[in-house]
């Protein structure tokens, strides 16, 4: 848990009092809250945090002792789903974090950790250097040696988490600026690459482009796109998140696309709130219009008539609801429907599926102990399904659950929803999908192969 930080003298919270008072203290949120499930502490529940917000607003003073309770919130928004009164907790915790970050001075070690995280993860060129080093570390055999040595258990929590969750990197072709539709063109969509998704799971972007193209859409991939601002916004770094948002809006404006498709739940949840993030600014209205064109890939694919044939995949799949997809965006049934349409697929539900896995952006790095406990709880429920494959729609969830499964000595491969769809459309053997060796054969690669064969 976080140490109590130092607050500037006179620190206060300036929140919409009516939003805070919408809470009627019914307690429906308690059973939905991951941190309340861990500690059964009132102040570590949504209701308790709202009481702390209300106290700070009424007394016109923010107490340092309240900050760790705000920090421990995963921002999973399960409470929003559970709340019968419609409390806008998402806006309140977001605004609270932004104001706290402007007033707080954290311990030196935590400041250093946050500085490193935000100097690397939202900056794709820097992250690409780190992933290249990680790939070399993995290929050299050093990673396997370190894991067997037991050294990881002696590392500080954040470093141990980074080492445990790092996925096995694979060589995947970079996407071109335009992936052409297969057959008659039905439309033109943009694709957000994402920072973590783009560098640690590029195969997910390749599969996304392949599925969209197979369904008849030109896929535009602006090469200059950067971070969407999700990590910064979830951590209270409001001005940084706004800067990233403005840049990304401009890039997709120039792309001339009808819809922006996103395949990472955390990114989509923030992009759909760009109007709120940039509220009060000159371009707020335009930001809201752009946000209205953002769709999760499962949400988009479910909204169109299917064109590409689905081939059988005899698989038992456990589908994990990423919090920022299910709770923040309300996208639950669409991915299940898409998977269930594949001949041979058997979908199984995960017990306590609404409970967060503990990833929550960078939560597992800043709060490694509670994140680890939540990850182990989730992994236990996943293992109980005895599924052939775990499917998730968020890179953080995939890494977090995979690491927890590994700790429990459970072998279960994982994939994104679109990777399963692409494998079905391309009639791939199940073994490729469960072995994690699928690299989508996308239209631009097929055309290159044909040209090469004709020489």
CSV table of C-alpha atoms in Angstrom, one decimal:
chain,number,residue,atom,x,y,z
A,1,UNK,CA,0.0,0.0,0.0
A,2,UNK,CA,1.1,3.6,-0.6
A,3,UNK,CA,2.8,5.6,2.1
A,4,UNK,CA,0.9,8.7,3.2
A,5,UNK,CA,2.3,11.4,0.9
A,6,UNK,CA,3.1,15.1,1.6
A,7,UNK,CA,0.4,17.6,0.6
A,8,UNK,CA,0.8,21.2,-0.1
A,9,UNK,CA,-0.5,23.4,2.6
A,10,UNK,CA,-4.1,24.4,1.9
A,11,UNK,CA,-4.7,21.5,-0.4
A,12,UNK,CA,-8.4,21.0,-1.3
A,13,UNK,CA,-10.7,19.2,-3.7
A,14,UNK,CA,-12.9,21.3,-6.0
A,15,UNK,CA,-15.6,18.8,-7.1
A,16,UNK,CA,-19.2,19.1,-8.3
A,17,UNK,CA,-21.0,18.7,-4.9
A,18,UNK,CA,-24.2,17.4,-6.5
A,19,UNK,CA,-22.3,14.6,-8.1
A,20,UNK,CA,-20.8,13.6,-4.7
A,21,UNK,CA,-24.2,13.8,-3.0
A,22,UNK,CA,-25.8,11.5,-5.6
A,23,UNK,CA,-24.5,8.6,-3.4
A,24,UNK,CA,-27.2,7.4,-1.0
A,25,UNK,CA,-24.9,5.1,0.8
A,26,UNK,CA,-26.9,2.0,-0.1
A,27,UNK,CA,-23.8,-0.3,-0.2
A,28,UNK,CA,-24.6,-2.0,-3.4
A,29,UNK,CA,-21.1,-1.1,-4.6
A,30,UNK,CA,-19.3,-2.9,-1.7
A,31,UNK,CA,-19.6,-6.5,-3.1
A,32,UNK,CA,-18.5,-5.2,-6.5
A,33,UNK,CA,-15.3,-3.4,-5.3
A,34,UNK,CA,-12.0,-5.4,-5.5
A,35,UNK,CA,-10.3,-3.5,-2.7
A,36,UNK,CA,-13.3,-3.9,-0.4
A,37,UNK,CA,-13.1,-7.6,-1.2
A,38,UNK,CA,-9.5,-7.6,-0.1
A,39,UNK,CA,-9.6,-5.6,3.1
A,40,UNK,CA,-13.3,-5.1,4.0
A,41,UNK,CA,-12.4,-1.5,4.9
A,42,UNK,CA,-15.1,1.1,4.4
A,43,UNK,CA,-12.6,3.8,3.2
A,44,UNK,CA,-11.3,1.4,0.6
A,45,UNK,CA,-14.7,1.0,-1.0
A,46,UNK,CA,-16.4,3.4,-3.5
A,47,UNK,CA,-18.8,4.5,-0.8
A,48,UNK,CA,-16.0,5.3,1.6
A,49,UNK,CA,-14.0,7.2,-1.1
A,50,UNK,CA,-17.1,9.2,-1.9
A,51,UNK,CA,-17.4,10.1,1.8
A,52,UNK,CA,-13.7,11.2,1.8
A,53,UNK,CA,-14.5,13.4,-1.3
A,54,UNK,CA,-17.6,14.9,0.3
A,55,UNK,CA,-15.6,15.6,3.5
A,56,UNK,CA,-12.9,17.4,1.6
A,57,UNK,CA,-15.4,19.5,-0.3
A,58,UNK,CA,-17.4,20.4,2.7
A,59,UNK,CA,-14.4,21.2,4.9
A,60,UNK,CA,-12.6,22.8,2.0
A,61,UNK,CA,-9.5,20.8,3.0
A,62,UNK,CA,-7.9,17.6,1.6
A,63,UNK,CA,-6.3,15.5,4.3
A,64,UNK,CA,-3.1,13.6,3.4
A,65,UNK,CA,-4.5,10.4,5.0
A,66,UNK,CA,-7.2,10.3,2.3
A,67,UNK,CA,-4.8,10.1,-0.6
A,68,UNK,CA,-3.8,6.4,-0.1
A,69,UNK,CA,-7.4,5.4,-0.2
A,70,UNK,CA,-7.8,7.2,-3.6
A,71,UNK,CA,-4.6,5.6,-4.8
A,72,UNK,CA,-5.8,2.1,-3.9
A,73,UNK,CA,-8.8,2.4,-6.2
A,74,UNK,CA,-8.2,0.4,-9.3
A,75,UNK,CA,-10.6,2.5,-11.4
A,76,UNK,CA,-12.3,-0.6,-12.6
A,77,UNK,CA,-15.7,1.0,-12.6
A,78,UNK,CA,-17.4,-2.2,-11.3
A,79,UNK,CA,-19.2,0.1,-8.8
A,80,UNK,CA,-20.7,2.1,-11.7
A,81,UNK,CA,-22.3,-1.1,-13.0
A,82,UNK,CA,-23.6,-2.0,-9.5
A,83,UNK,CA,-24.8,1.5,-8.4
A,84,UNK,CA,-28.6,1.8,-8.6
A,85,UNK,CA,-28.4,5.6,-8.1
A,86,UNK,CA,-26.3,6.3,-11.2
A,87,UNK,CA,-23.4,7.9,-9.3
A,88,UNK,CA,-20.8,9.2,-11.8
A,89,UNK,CA,-17.9,7.7,-10.0
A,90,UNK,CA,-15.8,7.6,-13.1
A,91,UNK,CA,-15.8,11.4,-13.4
A,92,UNK,CA,-15.4,11.9,-9.6
A,93,UNK,CA,-12.4,9.6,-9.2
A,94,UNK,CA,-10.8,11.0,-12.4
A,95,UNK,CA,-11.2,14.6,-11.2
A,96,UNK,CA,-10.0,13.7,-7.7
A,97,UNK,CA,-6.9,12.0,-9.0
A,98,UNK,CA,-6.1,15.0,-11.2
A,99,UNK,CA,-6.4,17.4,-8.4
A,100,UNK,CA,-4.5,15.2,-5.9
A,101,UNK,CA,-1.6,14.9,-8.4
A,102,UNK,CA,-1.4,18.7,-8.6
A,103,UNK,CA,-1.2,19.0,-4.8
A,104,UNK,CA,0.8,16.0,-3.7
A,105,UNK,CA,4.5,15.3,-3.3
A,106,UNK,CA,5.1,11.6,-3.1
A,107,UNK,CA,8.1,9.7,-1.6
A,108,UNK,CA,11.2,9.8,-3.7
A,109,UNK,CA,11.1,6.1,-4.7
A,110,UNK,CA,7.5,6.4,-5.9
A,111,UNK,CA,8.3,9.6,-7.8
A,112,UNK,CA,11.1,7.9,-9.6
A,113,UNK,CA,9.0,4.9,-10.5
A,114,UNK,CA,6.2,7.1,-11.9
A,115,UNK,CA,8.8,9.1,-13.8
A,116,UNK,CA,10.2,6.0,-15.5
A,117,UNK,CA,6.8,4.6,-16.3
A,118,UNK,CA,5.6,7.8,-18.0
A,119,UNK,CA,8.9,8.4,-19.7
A,120,UNK,CA,8.6,5.0,-21.4
A,121,UNK,CA,5.2,3.4,-21.7
A,122,UNK,CA,3.3,6.2,-23.5
A,123,UNK,CA,6.2,6.9,-25.8
A,124,UNK,CA,6.3,4.2,-28.5
A,125,UNK,CA,9.8,4.9,-29.8
A,126,UNK,CA,11.2,4.5,-26.3
A,127,UNK,CA,9.0,1.5,-25.6
A,128,UNK,CA,10.2,-0.1,-28.8
A,129,UNK,CA,13.9,0.2,-27.6
A,130,UNK,CA,12.8,-1.5,-24.3
A,131,UNK,CA,11.0,-4.3,-26.1
A,132,UNK,CA,14.0,-4.9,-28.4
A,133,UNK,CA,16.1,-5.3,-25.3
A,134,UNK,CA,13.5,-7.6,-23.8
A,135,UNK,CA,13.4,-9.7,-26.9
A,136,UNK,CA,17.1,-10.2,-26.8
A,137,UNK,CA,17.0,-11.0,-23.1
A,138,UNK,CA,14.4,-13.7,-23.8
A,139,UNK,CA,16.1,-15.2,-26.9
A,140,UNK,CA,19.5,-15.4,-25.1
A,141,UNK,CA,18.0,-17.7,-22.5
A,142,UNK,CA,18.8,-15.3,-19.7
A,143,UNK,CA,15.1,-14.8,-18.8
A,144,UNK,CA,14.6,-18.6,-18.3
A,145,UNK,CA,17.7,-18.7,-16.1
A,146,UNK,CA,16.6,-15.8,-14.0
A,147,UNK,CA,13.1,-17.3,-13.5
A,148,UNK,CA,14.6,-20.7,-12.4
A,149,UNK,CA,17.1,-19.0,-10.0
A,150,UNK,CA,14.4,-17.6,-7.7
A,151,UNK,CA,15.9,-14.1,-7.9
A,152,UNK,CA,12.6,-12.6,-8.9
A,153,UNK,CA,11.1,-13.3,-5.5
A,154,UNK,CA,13.8,-11.1,-3.9
A,155,UNK,CA,13.2,-8.1,-6.1
A,156,UNK,CA,11.2,-5.0,-5.0
A,157,UNK,CA,7.4,-5.4,-5.9
A,158,UNK,CA,7.3,-3.2,-9.0
A,159,UNK,CA,10.4,-4.8,-10.5
A,160,UNK,CA,9.2,-8.3,-9.8
A,161,UNK,CA,5.9,-7.5,-11.4
A,162,UNK,CA,7.5,-6.1,-14.5
A,163,UNK,CA,9.6,-9.2,-14.8
A,164,UNK,CA,6.7,-11.6,-14.2
A,165,UNK,CA,4.2,-10.0,-16.5
A,166,UNK,CA,6.5,-9.4,-19.5
A,167,UNK,CA,5.0,-11.5,-22.4
A,168,UNK,CA,7.0,-13.7,-24.7
A,169,UNK,CA,7.7,-11.5,-27.7
A,170,UNK,CA,7.3,-12.7,-31.3
A,171,UNK,CA,8.4,-11.3,-34.6
A,172,UNK,CA,5.5,-9.7,-36.3
A,173,UNK,CA,5.4,-7.5,-39.5
A,174,UNK,CA,4.5,-3.9,-39.0
A,175,UNK,CA,1.3,-2.8,-40.5
A,176,UNK,CA,1.3,-0.6,-43.6
A,177,UNK,CA,-0.5,2.7,-43.7
A,178,UNK,CA,-3.5,1.2,-45.5
A,179,UNK,CA,-4.6,-2.4,-45.4
A,180,UNK,CA,-7.1,-2.8,-48.3
A,181,UNK,CA,-10.5,-4.4,-48.0
A,182,UNK,CA,-11.0,-7.9,-49.4
A,183,UNK,CA,-13.6,-7.8,-52.1
A,184,UNK,CA,-16.1,-5.0,-52.4
A,185,UNK,CA,-15.3,-2.2,-50.0
A,186,UNK,CA,-17.9,-1.5,-47.4
A,187,UNK,CA,-16.2,1.4,-45.6
A,188,UNK,CA,-13.0,2.9,-44.3
A,189,UNK,CA,-12.0,2.7,-40.7
A,190,UNK,CA,-9.0,3.8,-38.7
A,191,UNK,CA,-7.1,1.6,-36.3
A,192,UNK,CA,-5.5,2.7,-33.1
A,193,UNK,CA,-2.3,0.8,-32.6
A,194,UNK,CA,-1.8,1.6,-28.9
A,195,UNK,CA,1.4,1.8,-27.0
A,196,UNK,CA,1.5,-1.5,-25.0
A,197,UNK,CA,-0.6,-3.3,-27.6
A,198,UNK,CA,1.4,-2.0,-30.5
A,199,UNK,CA,4.8,-2.9,-29.0
A,200,UNK,CA,4.2,-5.9,-26.8
A,201,UNK,CA,1.3,-7.5,-28.8
A,202,UNK,CA,1.7,-6.3,-32.4
A,203,UNK,CA,0.2,-9.6,-33.5
A,204,UNK,CA,-3.2,-8.4,-32.1
A,205,UNK,CA,-3.1,-5.4,-34.4
A,206,UNK,CA,-2.2,-7.5,-37.4
A,207,UNK,CA,-5.1,-9.8,-36.6
A,208,UNK,CA,-7.5,-6.8,-36.1
A,209,UNK,CA,-6.5,-5.4,-39.5
A,210,UNK,CA,-6.9,-8.8,-41.1
A,211,UNK,CA,-10.4,-9.4,-39.7
A,212,UNK,CA,-11.6,-5.9,-40.6
A,213,UNK,CA,-10.2,-6.2,-44.2
A,214,UNK,CA,-11.8,-9.7,-44.5
A,215,UNK,CA,-15.1,-8.0,-43.6
A,216,UNK,CA,-14.7,-5.5,-46.4
A,217,UNK,CA,-13.1,-2.5,-44.8
A,218,UNK,CA,-10.1,-0.5,-45.8
A,219,UNK,CA,-8.1,-0.1,-42.6
A,220,UNK,CA,-6.1,3.1,-42.2
A,221,UNK,CA,-3.2,3.0,-39.8
A,222,UNK,CA,-1.7,6.5,-39.3
A,223,UNK,CA,2.0,5.9,-38.8
A,224,UNK,CA,2.5,9.0,-36.7
A,225,UNK,CA,-0.1,8.1,-34.1
A,226,UNK,CA,1.0,8.2,-30.5
A,227,UNK,CA,-0.5,7.5,-27.1
A,228,UNK,CA,-4.2,8.0,-26.5
A,229,UNK,CA,-3.6,9.4,-23.0
A,230,UNK,CA,-5.3,6.5,-21.1
A,231,UNK,CA,-2.4,5.7,-18.8
A,232,UNK,CA,-1.9,9.4,-18.0
A,233,UNK,CA,-5.6,10.0,-17.4
A,234,UNK,CA,-6.0,7.0,-15.1
A,235,UNK,CA,-3.0,8.2,-13.1
A,236,UNK,CA,-4.3,11.8,-12.7
A,237,UNK,CA,-1.8,13.3,-15.1
A,238,UNK,CA,-4.6,15.4,-16.7
A,239,UNK,CA,-2.6,17.9,-18.7
A,240,UNK,CA,-0.4,15.2,-20.2
A,241,UNK,CA,-3.5,13.1,-21.1
A,242,UNK,CA,-5.1,16.2,-22.7
A,243,UNK,CA,-2.0,16.8,-24.8
A,244,UNK,CA,-1.9,13.2,-26.1
A,245,UNK,CA,-5.7,13.4,-26.8
A,246,UNK,CA,-5.3,16.6,-28.9
A,247,UNK,CA,-2.5,15.1,-30.9
A,248,UNK,CA,-4.4,11.9,-31.6
A,249,UNK,CA,-7.6,13.7,-32.6
A,250,UNK,CA,-5.6,15.7,-35.1
A,251,UNK,CA,-4.0,12.6,-36.6
A,252,UNK,CA,-7.3,10.8,-37.1
A,253,UNK,CA,-8.9,13.9,-38.4
A,254,UNK,CA,-6.3,13.9,-41.2
A,255,UNK,CA,-6.9,10.2,-41.8
A,256,UNK,CA,-10.4,10.8,-43.1
A,257,UNK,CA,-12.0,7.7,-41.5
A,258,UNK,CA,-15.6,7.1,-40.6
A,259,UNK,CA,-14.9,5.1,-37.4
A,260,UNK,CA,-11.8,4.6,-35.2
A,261,UNK,CA,-11.5,1.0,-34.1
A,262,UNK,CA,-9.7,0.2,-30.8
A,263,UNK,CA,-8.7,-3.2,-29.6
A,264,UNK,CA,-7.4,-2.3,-26.1
A,265,UNK,CA,-10.1,-1.7,-23.5
A,266,UNK,CA,-8.3,0.9,-21.5
A,267,UNK,CA,-7.6,3.0,-24.6
A,268,UNK,CA,-11.2,2.8,-25.8
A,269,UNK,CA,-12.7,3.8,-22.5
A,270,UNK,CA,-10.7,7.1,-22.4
A,271,UNK,CA,-11.1,7.9,-26.1
A,272,UNK,CA,-14.9,7.6,-25.7
A,273,UNK,CA,-14.6,10.3,-23.0
A,274,UNK,CA,-12.5,12.8,-25.0
A,275,UNK,CA,-15.3,15.3,-24.8
A,276,UNK,CA,-15.2,15.1,-21.0
A,277,UNK,CA,-11.4,15.1,-20.9
A,278,UNK,CA,-11.2,18.3,-23.0
A,279,UNK,CA,-14.3,19.9,-21.5
A,280,UNK,CA,-14.0,23.7,-21.3
A,281,UNK,CA,-11.5,23.9,-24.1
A,282,UNK,CA,-12.1,25.5,-27.5
A,283,UNK,CA,-12.1,22.1,-29.2
A,284,UNK,CA,-14.2,20.2,-26.7
A,285,UNK,CA,-17.2,19.9,-29.1
A,286,UNK,CA,-15.0,18.4,-31.8
A,287,UNK,CA,-13.4,16.1,-29.2
A,288,UNK,CA,-16.8,14.9,-28.3
A,289,UNK,CA,-17.7,14.3,-31.9
A,290,UNK,CA,-14.6,12.3,-32.4
A,291,UNK,CA,-15.2,10.3,-29.3
A,292,UNK,CA,-18.6,9.3,-30.7
A,293,UNK,CA,-16.9,7.6,-33.6
A,294,UNK,CA,-14.7,5.4,-31.4
A,295,UNK,CA,-15.7,1.7,-31.3
A,296,UNK,CA,-14.2,-1.3,-29.6
A,297,UNK,CA,-13.3,-3.9,-32.3
A,298,UNK,CA,-15.9,-6.4,-30.9
A,299,UNK,CA,-18.5,-3.7,-30.7
A,300,UNK,CA,-17.9,-2.7,-34.3
A,301,UNK,CA,-17.8,-6.2,-35.7
A,302,UNK,CA,-21.0,-7.1,-33.9
A,303,UNK,CA,-22.8,-4.1,-35.5
A,304,UNK,CA,-22.2,-5.2,-39.1
A,305,UNK,CA,-23.5,-8.2,-41.2
A,306,UNK,CA,-20.9,-10.9,-41.3
A,307,UNK,CA,-19.2,-11.4,-44.7
A,308,UNK,CA,-16.2,-13.6,-44.0
A,309,UNK,CA,-16.9,-17.3,-43.5
A,310,UNK,CA,-16.1,-18.7,-40.1
A,311,UNK,CA,-14.4,-22.1,-40.1
A,312,UNK,CA,-14.6,-24.5,-37.2
A,313,UNK,CA,-12.3,-24.2,-34.2
A,314,UNK,CA,-12.9,-27.0,-31.6
A,315,UNK,CA,-12.0,-24.9,-28.6
A,316,UNK,CA,-13.2,-24.5,-25.0
A,317,UNK,CA,-12.8,-20.8,-24.4
A,318,UNK,CA,-12.9,-18.9,-21.1
A,319,UNK,CA,-13.7,-15.3,-21.8
A,320,UNK,CA,-12.4,-12.6,-19.4
A,321,UNK,CA,-14.3,-9.3,-19.1
A,322,UNK,CA,-11.8,-6.5,-19.1
A,323,UNK,CA,-13.1,-3.9,-16.7
A,324,UNK,CA,-12.7,-1.0,-19.0
A,325,UNK,CA,-14.6,-2.8,-21.7
A,326,UNK,CA,-17.4,-4.3,-19.6
A,327,UNK,CA,-17.9,-1.6,-16.9
A,328,UNK,CA,-16.6,1.5,-18.5
A,329,UNK,CA,-17.9,0.9,-22.1
A,330,UNK,CA,-20.7,-1.5,-21.4
A,331,UNK,CA,-19.4,-4.0,-24.0
A,332,UNK,CA,-20.1,-7.5,-22.6
A,333,UNK,CA,-22.3,-9.5,-25.0
A,334,UNK,CA,-20.7,-8.5,-28.3
A,335,UNK,CA,-17.4,-10.4,-27.9
A,336,UNK,CA,-19.2,-13.4,-26.5
A,337,UNK,CA,-21.6,-13.4,-29.5
A,338,UNK,CA,-18.7,-13.1,-32.0
A,339,UNK,CA,-16.9,-16.1,-30.4
A,340,UNK,CA,-20.0,-18.2,-30.0
A,341,UNK,CA,-20.7,-17.8,-33.7
A,342,UNK,CA,-17.6,-19.8,-34.5
A,343,UNK,CA,-18.4,-23.4,-35.2
A,344,UNK,CA,-16.9,-25.7,-32.6
A,345,UNK,CA,-16.3,-23.0,-29.9
A,346,UNK,CA,-17.6,-23.7,-26.4
A,347,UNK,CA,-17.7,-20.6,-24.2
A,348,UNK,CA,-17.4,-21.0,-20.5
A,349,UNK,CA,-17.9,-18.3,-17.9
A,350,UNK,CA,-15.3,-17.4,-15.2
A,351,UNK,CA,-16.6,-17.4,-11.6
A,352,UNK,CA,-16.7,-13.9,-10.1
A,353,UNK,CA,-16.0,-12.6,-13.6
A,354,UNK,CA,-17.0,-9.1,-12.7
A,355,UNK,CA,-14.1,-8.8,-10.3
A,356,UNK,CA,-10.9,-7.0,-11.5
A,357,UNK,CA,-7.8,-9.0,-12.2
A,358,UNK,CA,-5.6,-6.3,-10.6
A,359,UNK,CA,-3.9,-5.0,-13.7
A,360,UNK,CA,-5.8,-1.7,-14.0
A,361,UNK,CA,-3.3,0.2,-16.2
A,362,UNK,CA,-0.2,0.7,-14.1
A,363,UNK,CA,-1.9,-0.3,-10.8
A,364,UNK,CA,0.0,-3.6,-10.7
A,365,UNK,CA,3.3,-1.6,-10.8
A,366,UNK,CA,2.3,1.1,-8.2
A,367,UNK,CA,0.3,-1.2,-5.9
A,368,UNK,CA,2.0,-4.6,-6.6
A,369,UNK,CA,0.8,-6.5,-3.4
A,370,UNK,CA,-3.0,-6.0,-3.8
A,371,UNK,CA,-2.7,-6.4,-7.5
A,372,UNK,CA,-0.9,-9.7,-7.0
A,373,UNK,CA,-3.6,-11.0,-4.7
A,374,UNK,CA,-6.3,-10.0,-7.1
A,375,UNK,CA,-4.4,-11.7,-10.0
A,376,UNK,CA,-4.1,-14.9,-8.0
A,377,UNK,CA,-7.8,-14.9,-7.2
A,378,UNK,CA,-8.6,-14.3,-10.9
A,379,UNK,CA,-6.2,-17.0,-12.0
A,380,UNK,CA,-7.8,-19.5,-9.6
A,381,UNK,CA,-11.2,-18.9,-11.2
A,382,UNK,CA,-9.8,-19.1,-14.7
A,383,UNK,CA,-8.1,-22.4,-13.9
A,384,UNK,CA,-11.4,-23.9,-12.6
A,385,UNK,CA,-12.9,-23.5,-16.1
A,386,UNK,CA,-10.4,-26.1,-17.5
A,387,UNK,CA,-10.6,-24.1,-20.8
A,388,UNK,CA,-8.2,-24.6,-23.7
A,389,UNK,CA,-7.8,-20.9,-24.2
A,390,UNK,CA,-8.2,-17.7,-22.2
A,391,UNK,CA,-9.5,-14.8,-24.3
A,392,UNK,CA,-9.3,-11.2,-23.1
A,393,UNK,CA,-9.6,-7.8,-24.8
A,394,UNK,CA,-7.0,-5.9,-23.0
A,395,UNK,CA,-3.2,-6.3,-23.0
A,396,UNK,CA,-2.8,-5.5,-19.3
A,397,UNK,CA,-5.3,-8.2,-18.3
A,398,UNK,CA,-3.6,-10.7,-20.6
A,399,UNK,CA,-0.2,-10.1,-19.0
A,400,UNK,CA,-1.6,-10.0,-15.4
A,401,UNK,CA,-3.6,-13.2,-15.6
A,402,UNK,CA,-0.9,-15.1,-17.5
A,403,UNK,CA,1.6,-14.2,-14.8
A,404,UNK,CA,-0.8,-15.4,-12.1
A,405,UNK,CA,-1.5,-18.6,-13.9
A,406,UNK,CA,2.2,-19.2,-14.2
A,407,UNK,CA,2.7,-18.7,-10.4
A,408,UNK,CA,0.0,-21.4,-9.8
A,409,UNK,CA,1.7,-23.8,-12.3
A,410,UNK,CA,-1.4,-23.7,-14.5
A,411,UNK,CA,-0.8,-23.9,-18.3
A,412,UNK,CA,-3.4,-22.0,-20.3
A,413,UNK,CA,-2.5,-20.0,-23.4
A,414,UNK,CA,-4.2,-16.7,-24.0
A,415,UNK,CA,-5.4,-14.7,-27.0
A,416,UNK,CA,-7.3,-11.6,-28.0
A,417,UNK,CA,-10.9,-12.0,-29.4
A,418,UNK,CA,-9.7,-10.9,-32.8
A,419,UNK,CA,-7.0,-13.5,-32.9
A,420,UNK,CA,-9.6,-16.2,-32.5
A,421,UNK,CA,-11.8,-14.6,-35.2
A,422,UNK,CA,-8.8,-14.3,-37.6
A,423,UNK,CA,-7.8,-18.0,-36.9
A,424,UNK,CA,-11.4,-19.0,-37.8
A,425,UNK,CA,-11.6,-16.9,-40.9
A,426,UNK,CA,-8.2,-18.1,-42.1
A,427,UNK,CA,-9.1,-21.7,-41.3
A,428,UNK,CA,-6.0,-22.2,-39.1
A,429,UNK,CA,-5.4,-25.3,-37.0
A,430,UNK,CA,-6.3,-24.9,-33.4
A,431,UNK,CA,-2.7,-25.8,-32.5
A,432,UNK,CA,-1.4,-22.6,-34.0
A,433,UNK,CA,-3.8,-20.5,-31.8
A,434,UNK,CA,-3.1,-22.4,-28.6
A,435,UNK,CA,0.6,-22.4,-29.2
A,436,UNK,CA,0.6,-18.6,-29.7
A,437,UNK,CA,2.3,-19.0,-33.1
A,438,UNK,CA,-0.5,-17.4,-35.3
A,439,UNK,CA,0.7,-14.6,-37.5
A,440,UNK,CA,-2.2,-13.3,-39.6
A,441,UNK,CA,-1.9,-13.5,-43.3
A,442,UNK,CA,-3.2,-10.1,-44.1
A,443,UNK,CA,-4.1,-8.8,-47.6
A,444,UNK,CA,-1.0,-6.7,-48.1
A,445,UNK,CA,1.2,-9.7,-47.3
A,446,UNK,CA,-0.7,-12.0,-49.6
A,447,UNK,CA,-0.4,-9.5,-52.5
A,448,UNK,CA,3.4,-9.2,-51.8
A,449,UNK,CA,3.7,-13.0,-51.9
A,450,UNK,CA,1.8,-13.1,-55.3
A,451,UNK,CA,4.0,-10.5,-56.8
A,452,UNK,CA,7.1,-12.3,-55.6
A,453,UNK,CA,5.8,-15.6,-57.1
A,454,UNK,CA,5.2,-13.9,-60.4
A,455,UNK,CA,8.8,-12.7,-60.8
